[in-house]
Short mmCIF file of C-alpha atoms in Angstrom, two decimals:
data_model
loop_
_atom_site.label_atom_id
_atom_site.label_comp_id
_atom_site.label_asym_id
_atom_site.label_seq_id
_atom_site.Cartn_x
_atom_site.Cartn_y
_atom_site.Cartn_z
CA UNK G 112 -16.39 -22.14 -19.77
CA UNK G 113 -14.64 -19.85 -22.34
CA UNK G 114 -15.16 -16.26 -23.98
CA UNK G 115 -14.98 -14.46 -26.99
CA UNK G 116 -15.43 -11.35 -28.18
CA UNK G 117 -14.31 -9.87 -31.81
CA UNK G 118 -12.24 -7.07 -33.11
CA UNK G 119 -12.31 -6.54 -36.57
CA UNK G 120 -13.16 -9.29 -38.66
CA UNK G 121 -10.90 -11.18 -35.92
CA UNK G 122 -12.46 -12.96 -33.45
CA UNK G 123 -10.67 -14.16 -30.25
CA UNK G 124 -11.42 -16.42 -27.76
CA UNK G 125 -10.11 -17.08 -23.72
CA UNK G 126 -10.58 -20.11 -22.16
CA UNK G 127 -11.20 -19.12 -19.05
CA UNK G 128 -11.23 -16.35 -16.11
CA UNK G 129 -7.39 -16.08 -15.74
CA UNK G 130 -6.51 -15.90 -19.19
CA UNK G 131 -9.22 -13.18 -19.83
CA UNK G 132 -7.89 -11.10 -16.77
CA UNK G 133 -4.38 -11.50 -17.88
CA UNK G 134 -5.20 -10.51 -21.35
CA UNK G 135 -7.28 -7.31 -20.77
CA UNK G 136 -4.22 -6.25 -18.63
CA UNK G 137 -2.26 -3.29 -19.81
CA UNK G 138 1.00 -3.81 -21.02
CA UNK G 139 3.48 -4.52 -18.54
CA UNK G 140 6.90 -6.89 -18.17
CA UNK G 141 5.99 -9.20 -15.54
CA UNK G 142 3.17 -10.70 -17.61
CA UNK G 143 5.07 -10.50 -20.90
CA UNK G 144 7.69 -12.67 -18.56
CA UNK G 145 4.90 -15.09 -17.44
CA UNK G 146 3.66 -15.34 -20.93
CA UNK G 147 0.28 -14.09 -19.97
CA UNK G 148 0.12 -11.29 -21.24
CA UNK G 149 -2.06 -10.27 -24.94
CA UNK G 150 -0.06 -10.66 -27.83
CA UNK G 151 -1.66 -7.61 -29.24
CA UNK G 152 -3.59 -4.62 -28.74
CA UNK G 153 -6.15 -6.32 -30.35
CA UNK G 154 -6.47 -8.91 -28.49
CA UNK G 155 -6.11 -6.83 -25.30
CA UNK G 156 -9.26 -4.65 -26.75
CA UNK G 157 -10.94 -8.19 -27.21
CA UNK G 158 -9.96 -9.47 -23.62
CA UNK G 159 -11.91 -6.68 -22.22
CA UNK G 160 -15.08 -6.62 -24.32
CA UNK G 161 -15.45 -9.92 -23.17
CA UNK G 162 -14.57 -9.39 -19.72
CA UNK G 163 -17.21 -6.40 -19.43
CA UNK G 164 -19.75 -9.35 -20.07
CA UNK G 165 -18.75 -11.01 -17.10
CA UNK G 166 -21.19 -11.36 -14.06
CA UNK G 167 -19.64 -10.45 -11.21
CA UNK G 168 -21.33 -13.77 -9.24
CA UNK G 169 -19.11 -15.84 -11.90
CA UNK G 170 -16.14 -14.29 -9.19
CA UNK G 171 -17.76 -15.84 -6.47
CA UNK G 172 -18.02 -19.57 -8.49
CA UNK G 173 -14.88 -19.39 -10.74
CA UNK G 174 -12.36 -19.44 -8.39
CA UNK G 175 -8.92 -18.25 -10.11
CA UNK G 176 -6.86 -20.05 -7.77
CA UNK G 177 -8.73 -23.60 -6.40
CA UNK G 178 -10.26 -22.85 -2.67
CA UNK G 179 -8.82 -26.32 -1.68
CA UNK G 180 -5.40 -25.71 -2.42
CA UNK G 181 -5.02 -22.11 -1.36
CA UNK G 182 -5.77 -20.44 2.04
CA UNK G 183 -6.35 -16.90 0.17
CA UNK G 184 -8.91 -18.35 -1.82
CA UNK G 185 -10.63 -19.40 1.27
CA UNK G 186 -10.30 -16.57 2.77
CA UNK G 187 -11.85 -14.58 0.12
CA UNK G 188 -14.65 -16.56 -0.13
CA UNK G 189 -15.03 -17.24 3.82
CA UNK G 190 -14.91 -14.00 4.29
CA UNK G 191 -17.58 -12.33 1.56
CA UNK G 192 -20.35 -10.09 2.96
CA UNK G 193 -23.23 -11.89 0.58
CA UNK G 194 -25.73 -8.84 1.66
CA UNK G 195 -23.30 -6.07 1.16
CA UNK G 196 -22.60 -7.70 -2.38
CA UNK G 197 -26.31 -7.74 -3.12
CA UNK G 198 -27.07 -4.52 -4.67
CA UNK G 199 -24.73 -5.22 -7.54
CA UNK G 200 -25.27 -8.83 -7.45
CA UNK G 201 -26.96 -8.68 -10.51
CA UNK G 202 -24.12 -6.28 -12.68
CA UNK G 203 -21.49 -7.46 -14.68
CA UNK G 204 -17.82 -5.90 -14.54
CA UNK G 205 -18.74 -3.32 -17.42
CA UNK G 206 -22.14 -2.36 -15.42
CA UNK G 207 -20.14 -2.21 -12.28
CA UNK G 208 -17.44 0.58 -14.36
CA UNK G 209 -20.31 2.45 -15.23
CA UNK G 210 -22.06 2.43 -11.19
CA UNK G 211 -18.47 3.02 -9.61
CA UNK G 212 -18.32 6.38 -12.41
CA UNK G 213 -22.11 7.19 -11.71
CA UNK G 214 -23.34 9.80 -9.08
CA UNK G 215 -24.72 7.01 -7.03
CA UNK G 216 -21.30 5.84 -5.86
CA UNK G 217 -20.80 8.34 -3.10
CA UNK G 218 -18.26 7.29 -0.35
CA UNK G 219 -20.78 6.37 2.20
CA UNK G 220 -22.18 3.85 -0.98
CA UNK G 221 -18.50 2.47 -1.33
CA UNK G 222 -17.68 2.29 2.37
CA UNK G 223 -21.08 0.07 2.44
CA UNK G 224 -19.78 -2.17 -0.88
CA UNK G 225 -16.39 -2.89 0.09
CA UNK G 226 -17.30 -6.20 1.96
CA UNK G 227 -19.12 -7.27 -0.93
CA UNK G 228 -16.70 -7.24 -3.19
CA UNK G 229 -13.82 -9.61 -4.13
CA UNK G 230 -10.07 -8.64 -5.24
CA UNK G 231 -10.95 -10.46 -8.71
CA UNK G 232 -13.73 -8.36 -9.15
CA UNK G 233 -12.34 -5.08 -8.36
CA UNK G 234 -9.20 -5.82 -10.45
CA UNK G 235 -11.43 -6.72 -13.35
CA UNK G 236 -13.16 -3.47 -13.26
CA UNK G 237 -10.09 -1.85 -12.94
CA UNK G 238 -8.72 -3.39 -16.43
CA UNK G 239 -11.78 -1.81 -17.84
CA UNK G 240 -11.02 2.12 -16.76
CA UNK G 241 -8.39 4.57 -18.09
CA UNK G 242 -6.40 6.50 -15.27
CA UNK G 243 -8.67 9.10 -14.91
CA UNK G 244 -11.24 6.69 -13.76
CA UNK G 245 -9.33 5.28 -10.93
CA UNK G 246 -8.53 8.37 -10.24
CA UNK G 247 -11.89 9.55 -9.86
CA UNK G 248 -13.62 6.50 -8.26
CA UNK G 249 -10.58 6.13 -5.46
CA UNK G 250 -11.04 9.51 -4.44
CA UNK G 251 -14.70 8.65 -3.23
CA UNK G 252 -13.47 6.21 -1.15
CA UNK G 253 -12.30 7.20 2.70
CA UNK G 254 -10.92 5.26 4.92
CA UNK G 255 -9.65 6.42 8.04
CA UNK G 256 -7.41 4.83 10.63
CA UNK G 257 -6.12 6.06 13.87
CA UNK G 258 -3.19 5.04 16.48
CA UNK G 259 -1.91 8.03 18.27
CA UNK G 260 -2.55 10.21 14.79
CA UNK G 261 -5.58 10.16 12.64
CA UNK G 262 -4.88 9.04 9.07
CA UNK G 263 -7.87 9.41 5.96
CA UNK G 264 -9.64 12.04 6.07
CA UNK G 265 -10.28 14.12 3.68
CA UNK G 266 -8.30 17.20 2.25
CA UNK G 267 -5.36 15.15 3.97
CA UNK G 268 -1.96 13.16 3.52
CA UNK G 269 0.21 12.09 5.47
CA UNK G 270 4.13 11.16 5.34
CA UNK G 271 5.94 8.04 6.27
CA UNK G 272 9.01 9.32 8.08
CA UNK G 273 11.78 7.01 6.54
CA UNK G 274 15.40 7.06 8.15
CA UNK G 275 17.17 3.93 7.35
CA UNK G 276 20.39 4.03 7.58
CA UNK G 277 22.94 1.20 6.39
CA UNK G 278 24.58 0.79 9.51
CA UNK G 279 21.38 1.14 11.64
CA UNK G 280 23.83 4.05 13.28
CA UNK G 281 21.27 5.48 16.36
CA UNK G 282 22.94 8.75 15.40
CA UNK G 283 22.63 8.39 11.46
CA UNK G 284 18.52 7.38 11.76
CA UNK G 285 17.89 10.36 14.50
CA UNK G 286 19.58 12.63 12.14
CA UNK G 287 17.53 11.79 9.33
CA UNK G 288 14.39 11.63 11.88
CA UNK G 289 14.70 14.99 12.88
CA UNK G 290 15.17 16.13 9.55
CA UNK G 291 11.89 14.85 8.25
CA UNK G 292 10.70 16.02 11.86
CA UNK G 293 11.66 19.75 11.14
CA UNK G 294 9.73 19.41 7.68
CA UNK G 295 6.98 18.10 8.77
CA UNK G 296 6.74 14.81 8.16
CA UNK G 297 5.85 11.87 9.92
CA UNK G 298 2.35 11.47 10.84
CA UNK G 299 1.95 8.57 9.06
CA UNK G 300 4.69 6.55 11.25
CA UNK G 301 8.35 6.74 11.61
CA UNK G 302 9.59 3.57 9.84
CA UNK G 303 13.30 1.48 9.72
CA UNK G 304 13.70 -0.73 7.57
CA UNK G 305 16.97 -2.24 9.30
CA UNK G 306 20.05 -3.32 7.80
CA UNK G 307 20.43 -6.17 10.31
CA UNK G 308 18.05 -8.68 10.58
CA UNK G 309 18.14 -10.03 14.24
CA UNK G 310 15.86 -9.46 17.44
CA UNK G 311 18.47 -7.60 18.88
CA UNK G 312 19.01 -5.05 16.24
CA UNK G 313 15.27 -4.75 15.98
CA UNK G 314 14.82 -4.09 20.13
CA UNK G 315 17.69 -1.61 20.06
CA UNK G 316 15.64 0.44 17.17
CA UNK G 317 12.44 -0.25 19.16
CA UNK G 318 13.52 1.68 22.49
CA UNK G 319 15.18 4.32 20.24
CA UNK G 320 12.27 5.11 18.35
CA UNK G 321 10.03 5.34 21.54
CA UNK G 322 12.43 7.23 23.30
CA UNK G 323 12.01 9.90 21.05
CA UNK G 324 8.44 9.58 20.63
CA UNK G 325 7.79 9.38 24.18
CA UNK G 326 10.48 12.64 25.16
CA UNK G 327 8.22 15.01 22.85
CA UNK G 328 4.98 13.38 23.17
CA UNK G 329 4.97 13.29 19.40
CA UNK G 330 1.59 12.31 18.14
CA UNK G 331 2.53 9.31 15.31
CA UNK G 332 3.75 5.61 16.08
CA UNK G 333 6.72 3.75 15.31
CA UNK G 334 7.81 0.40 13.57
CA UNK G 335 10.64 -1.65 13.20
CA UNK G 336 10.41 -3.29 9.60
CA UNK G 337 11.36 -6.82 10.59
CA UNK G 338 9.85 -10.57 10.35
CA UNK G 339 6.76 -10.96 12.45
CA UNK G 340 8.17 -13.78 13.82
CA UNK G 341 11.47 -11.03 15.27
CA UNK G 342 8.08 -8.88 16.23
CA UNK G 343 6.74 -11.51 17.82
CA UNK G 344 9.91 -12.17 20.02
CA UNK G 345 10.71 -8.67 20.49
CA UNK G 346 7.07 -8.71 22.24
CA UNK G 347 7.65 -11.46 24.49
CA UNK G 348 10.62 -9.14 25.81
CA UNK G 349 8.28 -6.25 26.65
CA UNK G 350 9.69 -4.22 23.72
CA UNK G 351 7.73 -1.04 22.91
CA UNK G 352 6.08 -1.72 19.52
CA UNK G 353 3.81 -0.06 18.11
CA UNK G 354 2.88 -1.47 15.21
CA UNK G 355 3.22 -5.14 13.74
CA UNK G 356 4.92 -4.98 9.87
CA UNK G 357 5.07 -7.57 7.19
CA UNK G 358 5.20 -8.04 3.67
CA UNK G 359 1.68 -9.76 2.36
CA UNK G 360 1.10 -11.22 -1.03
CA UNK G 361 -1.76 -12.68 -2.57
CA UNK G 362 -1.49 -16.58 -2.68
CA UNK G 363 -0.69 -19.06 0.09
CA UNK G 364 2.45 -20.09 -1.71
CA UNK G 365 3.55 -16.78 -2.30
CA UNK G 366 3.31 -16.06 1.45
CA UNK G 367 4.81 -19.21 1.99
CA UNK G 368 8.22 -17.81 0.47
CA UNK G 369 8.02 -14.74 2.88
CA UNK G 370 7.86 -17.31 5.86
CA UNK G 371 4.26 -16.38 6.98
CA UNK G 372 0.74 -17.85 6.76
CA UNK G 373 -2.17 -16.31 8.10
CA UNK G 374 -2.30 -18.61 11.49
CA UNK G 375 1.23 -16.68 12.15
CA UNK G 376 -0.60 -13.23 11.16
CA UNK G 377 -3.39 -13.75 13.68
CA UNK G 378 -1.20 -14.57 16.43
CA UNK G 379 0.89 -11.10 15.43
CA UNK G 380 -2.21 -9.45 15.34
CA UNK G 381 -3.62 -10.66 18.63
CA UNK G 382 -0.12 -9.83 20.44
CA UNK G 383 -0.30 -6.31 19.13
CA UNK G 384 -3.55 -5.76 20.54
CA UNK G 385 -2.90 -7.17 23.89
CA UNK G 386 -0.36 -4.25 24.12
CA UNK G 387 -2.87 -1.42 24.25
CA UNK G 388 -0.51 0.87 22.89
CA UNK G 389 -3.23 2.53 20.12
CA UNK G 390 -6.42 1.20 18.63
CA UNK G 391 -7.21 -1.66 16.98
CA UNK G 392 -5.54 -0.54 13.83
CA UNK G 393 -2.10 -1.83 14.96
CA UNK G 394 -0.83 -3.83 11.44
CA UNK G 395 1.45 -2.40 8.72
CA UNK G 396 1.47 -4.41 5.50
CA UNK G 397 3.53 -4.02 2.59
CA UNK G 398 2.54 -5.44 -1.16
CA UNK G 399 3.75 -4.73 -4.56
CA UNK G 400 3.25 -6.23 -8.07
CA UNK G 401 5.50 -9.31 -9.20
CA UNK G 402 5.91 -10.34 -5.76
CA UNK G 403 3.96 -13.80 -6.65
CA UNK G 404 5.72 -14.08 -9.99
CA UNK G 405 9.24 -13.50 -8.73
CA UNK G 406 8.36 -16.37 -5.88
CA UNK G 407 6.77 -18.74 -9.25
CA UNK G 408 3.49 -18.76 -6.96
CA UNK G 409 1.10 -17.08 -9.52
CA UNK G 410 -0.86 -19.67 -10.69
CA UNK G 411 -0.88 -18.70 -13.76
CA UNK G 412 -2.83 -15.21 -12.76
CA UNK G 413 -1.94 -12.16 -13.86
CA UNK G 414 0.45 -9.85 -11.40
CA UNK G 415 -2.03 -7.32 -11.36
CA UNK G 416 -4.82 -9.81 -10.01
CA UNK G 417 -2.46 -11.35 -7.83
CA UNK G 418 -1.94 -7.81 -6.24
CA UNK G 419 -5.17 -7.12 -5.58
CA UNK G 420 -5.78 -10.70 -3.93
CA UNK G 421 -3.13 -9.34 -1.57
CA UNK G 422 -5.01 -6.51 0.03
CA UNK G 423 -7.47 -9.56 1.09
CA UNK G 424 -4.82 -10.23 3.64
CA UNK G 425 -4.53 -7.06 4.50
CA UNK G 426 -8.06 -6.68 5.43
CA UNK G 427 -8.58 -9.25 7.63
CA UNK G 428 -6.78 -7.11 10.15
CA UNK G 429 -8.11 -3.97 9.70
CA UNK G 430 -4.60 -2.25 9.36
CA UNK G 431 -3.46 0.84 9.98
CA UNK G 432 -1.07 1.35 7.09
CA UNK G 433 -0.98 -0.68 3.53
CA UNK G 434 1.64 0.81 1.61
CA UNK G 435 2.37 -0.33 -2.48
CA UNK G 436 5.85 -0.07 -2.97
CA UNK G 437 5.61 -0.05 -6.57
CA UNK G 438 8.10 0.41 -8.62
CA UNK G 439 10.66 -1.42 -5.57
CA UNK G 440 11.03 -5.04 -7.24
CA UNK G 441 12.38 -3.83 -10.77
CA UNK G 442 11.82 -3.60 -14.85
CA UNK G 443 11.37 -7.24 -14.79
CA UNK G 444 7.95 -6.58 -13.65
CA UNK G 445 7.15 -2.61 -14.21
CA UNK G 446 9.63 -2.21 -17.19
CA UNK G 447 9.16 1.86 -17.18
CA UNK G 448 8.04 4.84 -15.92
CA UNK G 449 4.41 4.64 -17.49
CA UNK G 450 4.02 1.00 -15.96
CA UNK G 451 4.60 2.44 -13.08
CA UNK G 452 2.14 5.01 -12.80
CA UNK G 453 -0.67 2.85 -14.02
CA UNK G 454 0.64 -0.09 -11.72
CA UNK G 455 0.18 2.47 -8.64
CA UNK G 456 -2.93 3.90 -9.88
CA UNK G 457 -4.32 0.82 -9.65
CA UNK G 458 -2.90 -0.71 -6.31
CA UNK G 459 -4.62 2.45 -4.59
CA UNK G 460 -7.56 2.12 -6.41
CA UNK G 461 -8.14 -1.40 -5.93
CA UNK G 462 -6.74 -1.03 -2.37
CA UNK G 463 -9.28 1.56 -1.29
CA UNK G 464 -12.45 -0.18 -3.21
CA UNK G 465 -11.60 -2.93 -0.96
CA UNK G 466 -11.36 -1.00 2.14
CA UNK G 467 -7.69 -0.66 3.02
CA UNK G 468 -5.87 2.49 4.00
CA UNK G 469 -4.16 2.70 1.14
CA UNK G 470 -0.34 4.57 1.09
CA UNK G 471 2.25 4.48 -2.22
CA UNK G 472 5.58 3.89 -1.57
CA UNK G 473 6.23 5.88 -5.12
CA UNK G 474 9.43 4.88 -6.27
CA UNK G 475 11.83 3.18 -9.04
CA UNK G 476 15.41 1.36 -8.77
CA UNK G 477 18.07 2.64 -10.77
CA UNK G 478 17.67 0.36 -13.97
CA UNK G 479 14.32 0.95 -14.96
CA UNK G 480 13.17 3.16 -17.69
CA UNK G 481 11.84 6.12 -15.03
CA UNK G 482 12.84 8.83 -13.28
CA UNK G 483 12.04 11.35 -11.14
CA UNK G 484 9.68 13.00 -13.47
CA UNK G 485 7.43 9.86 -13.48
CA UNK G 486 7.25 10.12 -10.10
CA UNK G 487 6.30 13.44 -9.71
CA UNK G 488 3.62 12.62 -11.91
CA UNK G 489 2.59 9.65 -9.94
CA UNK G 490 2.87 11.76 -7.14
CA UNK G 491 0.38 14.30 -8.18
CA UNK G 492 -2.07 11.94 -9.46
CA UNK G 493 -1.91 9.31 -6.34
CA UNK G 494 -2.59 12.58 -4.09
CA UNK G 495 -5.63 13.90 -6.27
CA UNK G 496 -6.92 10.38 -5.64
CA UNK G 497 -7.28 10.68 -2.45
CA UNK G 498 -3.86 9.00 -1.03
CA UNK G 499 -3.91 8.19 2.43
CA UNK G 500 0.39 8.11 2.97
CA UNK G 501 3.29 8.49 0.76
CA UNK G 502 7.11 8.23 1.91
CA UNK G 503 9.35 10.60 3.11
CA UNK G 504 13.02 9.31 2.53
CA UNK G 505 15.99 11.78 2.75
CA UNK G 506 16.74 13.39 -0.66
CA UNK G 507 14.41 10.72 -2.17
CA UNK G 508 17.13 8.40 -1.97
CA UNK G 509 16.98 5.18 0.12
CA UNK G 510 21.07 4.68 1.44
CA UNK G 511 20.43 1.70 2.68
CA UNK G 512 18.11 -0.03 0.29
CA UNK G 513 19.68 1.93 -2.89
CA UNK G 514 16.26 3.21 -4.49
CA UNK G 515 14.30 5.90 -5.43
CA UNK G 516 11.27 7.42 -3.70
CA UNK G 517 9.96 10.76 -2.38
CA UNK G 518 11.25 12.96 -0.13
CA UNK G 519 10.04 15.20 2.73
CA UNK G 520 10.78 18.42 0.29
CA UNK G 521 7.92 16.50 -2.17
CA UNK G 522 5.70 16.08 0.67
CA UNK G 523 5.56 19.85 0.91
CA UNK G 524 5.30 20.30 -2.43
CA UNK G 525 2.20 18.53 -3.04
CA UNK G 526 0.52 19.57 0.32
CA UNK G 527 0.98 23.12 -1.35
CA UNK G 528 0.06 22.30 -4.45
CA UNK G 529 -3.48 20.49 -3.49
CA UNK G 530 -3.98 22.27 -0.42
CA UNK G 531 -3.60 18.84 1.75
CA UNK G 532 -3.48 18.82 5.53
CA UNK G 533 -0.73 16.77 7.87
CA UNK G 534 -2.86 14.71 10.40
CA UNK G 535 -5.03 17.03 12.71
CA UNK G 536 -2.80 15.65 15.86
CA UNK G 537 0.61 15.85 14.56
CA UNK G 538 -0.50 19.69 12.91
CA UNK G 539 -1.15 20.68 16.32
CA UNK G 540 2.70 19.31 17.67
CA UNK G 541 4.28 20.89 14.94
CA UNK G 542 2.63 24.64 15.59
CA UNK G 543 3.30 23.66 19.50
CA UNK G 544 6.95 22.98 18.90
CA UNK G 545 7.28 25.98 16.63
CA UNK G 546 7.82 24.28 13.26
CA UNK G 547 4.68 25.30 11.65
CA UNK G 548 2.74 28.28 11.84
CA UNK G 549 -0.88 28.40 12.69
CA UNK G 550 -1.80 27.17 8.91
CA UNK G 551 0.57 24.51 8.73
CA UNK G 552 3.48 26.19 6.59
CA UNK G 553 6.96 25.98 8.07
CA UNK G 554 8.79 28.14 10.29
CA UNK G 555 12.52 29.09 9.64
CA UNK G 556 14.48 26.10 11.06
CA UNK G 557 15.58 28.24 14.19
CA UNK G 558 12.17 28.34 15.37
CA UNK G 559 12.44 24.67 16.55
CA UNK G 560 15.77 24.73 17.75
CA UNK G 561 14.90 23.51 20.88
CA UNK G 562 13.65 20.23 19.94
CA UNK G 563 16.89 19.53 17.68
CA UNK G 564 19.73 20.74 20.47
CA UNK G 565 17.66 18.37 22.84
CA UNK G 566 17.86 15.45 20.69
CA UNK G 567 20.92 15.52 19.40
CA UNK G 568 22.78 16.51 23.17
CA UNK G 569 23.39 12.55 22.70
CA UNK G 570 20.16 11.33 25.02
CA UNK G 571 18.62 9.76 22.46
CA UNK G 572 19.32 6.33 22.06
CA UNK G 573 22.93 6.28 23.44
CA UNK G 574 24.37 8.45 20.62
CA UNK G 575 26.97 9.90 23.39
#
């Protein structure tokens, strides 16, 4: 089955459901490197006239990637909630634009859809809106998650605390912890990405991170940024973790390449649970754009598409954190600054349509065409929308994984700016330990004194 639509006195046609995707796409370098992408904006403006035409059933027949060759496929369609799809079963993806921008979509409409729709079908409404628009729809859609914090809800953000350091020094990471501590961040979670990669090195960041946590009963979790499978061993020790991390993307092959499947995931999931350490949101998952195309397990769908089949994963284990690092994997994929921002607008909008708890890692490496600026700008726009995390990185800049992102001092800018809350739990620690005052602005540095001479007195972690 093919399309057309025409432009002009040109008429184009697409010959099936992932070329039409990849051709409404906007502009960007990993589908100009896959040779997806349009070859024009006319043809783009074509791609989606034609895909606005499209039933949103044909999702559910069409399959972009064959169900008998792919376990995300099967899970998508295993997994589809056929009554909460039922009240647009009858739309196409241009009808669907126009309900998600309509007064009938309130969040309590979209917390009811989300099961009912596909990651194909909310990244083919997505090629159809202009920023504003998934601006505007995400920020209808809630979703809260809790461990020991409360992460969601509205008129709030929250702040991944991020102190990697490239030697995994104990000293170096609580230096930068209590840093973001004593500016208020870290409700989201306080997570290492660590420079080694072994059980060991994981289990030593493990006890340090709880033995902070635990000596000033502060209200967030921790996580080690490692393998499942190290998670999973550092579990059979009796390790304190909190929560369960790993990097998802959105075809079995492309999972494949990070070493996991999602028989391994559901025996991660199952061991974090047994632990009783929070809820049952007790997963951390990681995604970003290219990550199929950089493995060469696409299919031949667009990187935008394969994204959004991602946060299918994700969802099958109700996490607590998703995070989009966006801009991480390079100008191969997101060539500048503007790619960027539309790449992140619509990771959190597609994210939260589906569901998912939906954080930005809002960042660039050095040799693309952004900078700060953009991400300011992303910043702003991701928060408006409703973001339920962003990252909190010393300075901005990662030390050990040499990139770009936010900083604790841009946490505080936009909680001023938009009037955004910390979560209600860690808001209460921080006016208990004298950081904040009672509204949640800070306190000069010497008001917390107490909790930085304690922690650095070399207690923590065997810093002595």
């Amino acid at each position: 089955m093919g399309f057309q639509a025409a432009v002009g006195a040109l008429n184009y046609r697409f010959a099936d459901l992932r070329e039409l995707l990849a051709k409404a796409s906007p502009a960007r370098s990993g589908d100009q490197l896959a040779g997806l992408a349009a070859a024009s904006a006319q043809e783009r403006v074509a791609a989606c006239r034609a895909l606005a035409e499209v039933p949103l059933g044909l999702f559910l027949n069409q399959l972009l990637i064959p169900y008998e060759v792919d376990q995300v496929s099967r899970l998508i369609i295993d997994s589809h909630d056929a009554v909460a799809f039922a009240p647009i079963a009858q739309l196409s993806v241009g009808a669907l634009r126009d309900w998600l921008l309509s007064d009938a979509a309130t969040p309590a409409a979209l917390s009811a859809l989300a099961p009912g729709l596909t990651p194909e079908m909310v990244a083919a409404v997505s090629k159809l809106m202009r920023n504003q628009d998934l601006m505007l729809v995400a920020s209808r859609c809630r979703v809260v998650t809790r461990f020991r914090s409360t992460l969601g809800l509205t008129g709030h953000l929250a702040v991944r605390l991020q102190p990697n350091h490239p030697t995994d020094s104990p000293a170096g990471i609580v230096a930068s912890i209590l840093d973001g501590l004593m500016y208020g961040a870290g409700d989201a979670v306080i997570g290492i990405n660590p420079a080694a990669d072994s059980v060991a090195a994981m289990t030593r960041l493990l006890y340090l991170l709880d033995e902070l946590i635990q000596r000033h009963q502060i209200p967030t979790q921790s996580c080690v940024l490692t393998h499942v499978t190290n998670t999973l061993q550092a579990i059979e020790q009796g390790a304190p973790v909190d929560l369960v991390f790993q990097s998802v993307a959105g075809s079995e092959a492309a999972n494949r390449s990070f070493g996991i499947d999602l028989a391994l995931l559901d025996e991660a999931h199952a061991a974090a649970l047994s632990l009783r350490r929070g809820g049952e949101h007790v997963m951390y998952f990681e995604t970003g754009q290219g990550s199929a195309l950089s493995a060469n397990a696409h299919h031949g769908v667009d990187q935008q598409t394969m994204e959004a089949r991602a946060y299918a994963v994700a969802r099958r284990y109700k996490p607590l954190l998703v995070n989009t690092v966006v801009g991480f994997i390079g100008p191969e994929y997101l060539f500048d600054g503007k790619q960027i921002i539309r790449a992140g607008l619509e990771d959190h909008f597609c994210g939260k349509l589906l569901g998912l708890p939906m954080g930005c890692d809002i960042c660039y490496t050095n040799h693309a065409e952004a900078d700060q600026d953009d991400m300011d700008n992303l910043l702003v726009l991701l928060a408006s929308a409703g973001l339920n995390f962003m990252m909190g990185v010393p300075g901005a800049d990662d030390v050990m994984l040499n990139y770009q992102s936010t900083s604790f001092h841009d946490a505080l800018f936009v909680r001023k700016l938009l009037g955004l809350k910390r979560a209600p739990e860690f808001e209460l620690w921080l006016h208990g330990m004298g950081i904040t005052d009672g509204q949640g602005s800070l306190l000069p540095a010497s008001s917390g004194a107490a909790l930085l001479a304690d922690s650095l007195s070399g207690k923590i972690g065997g810093m002595a």
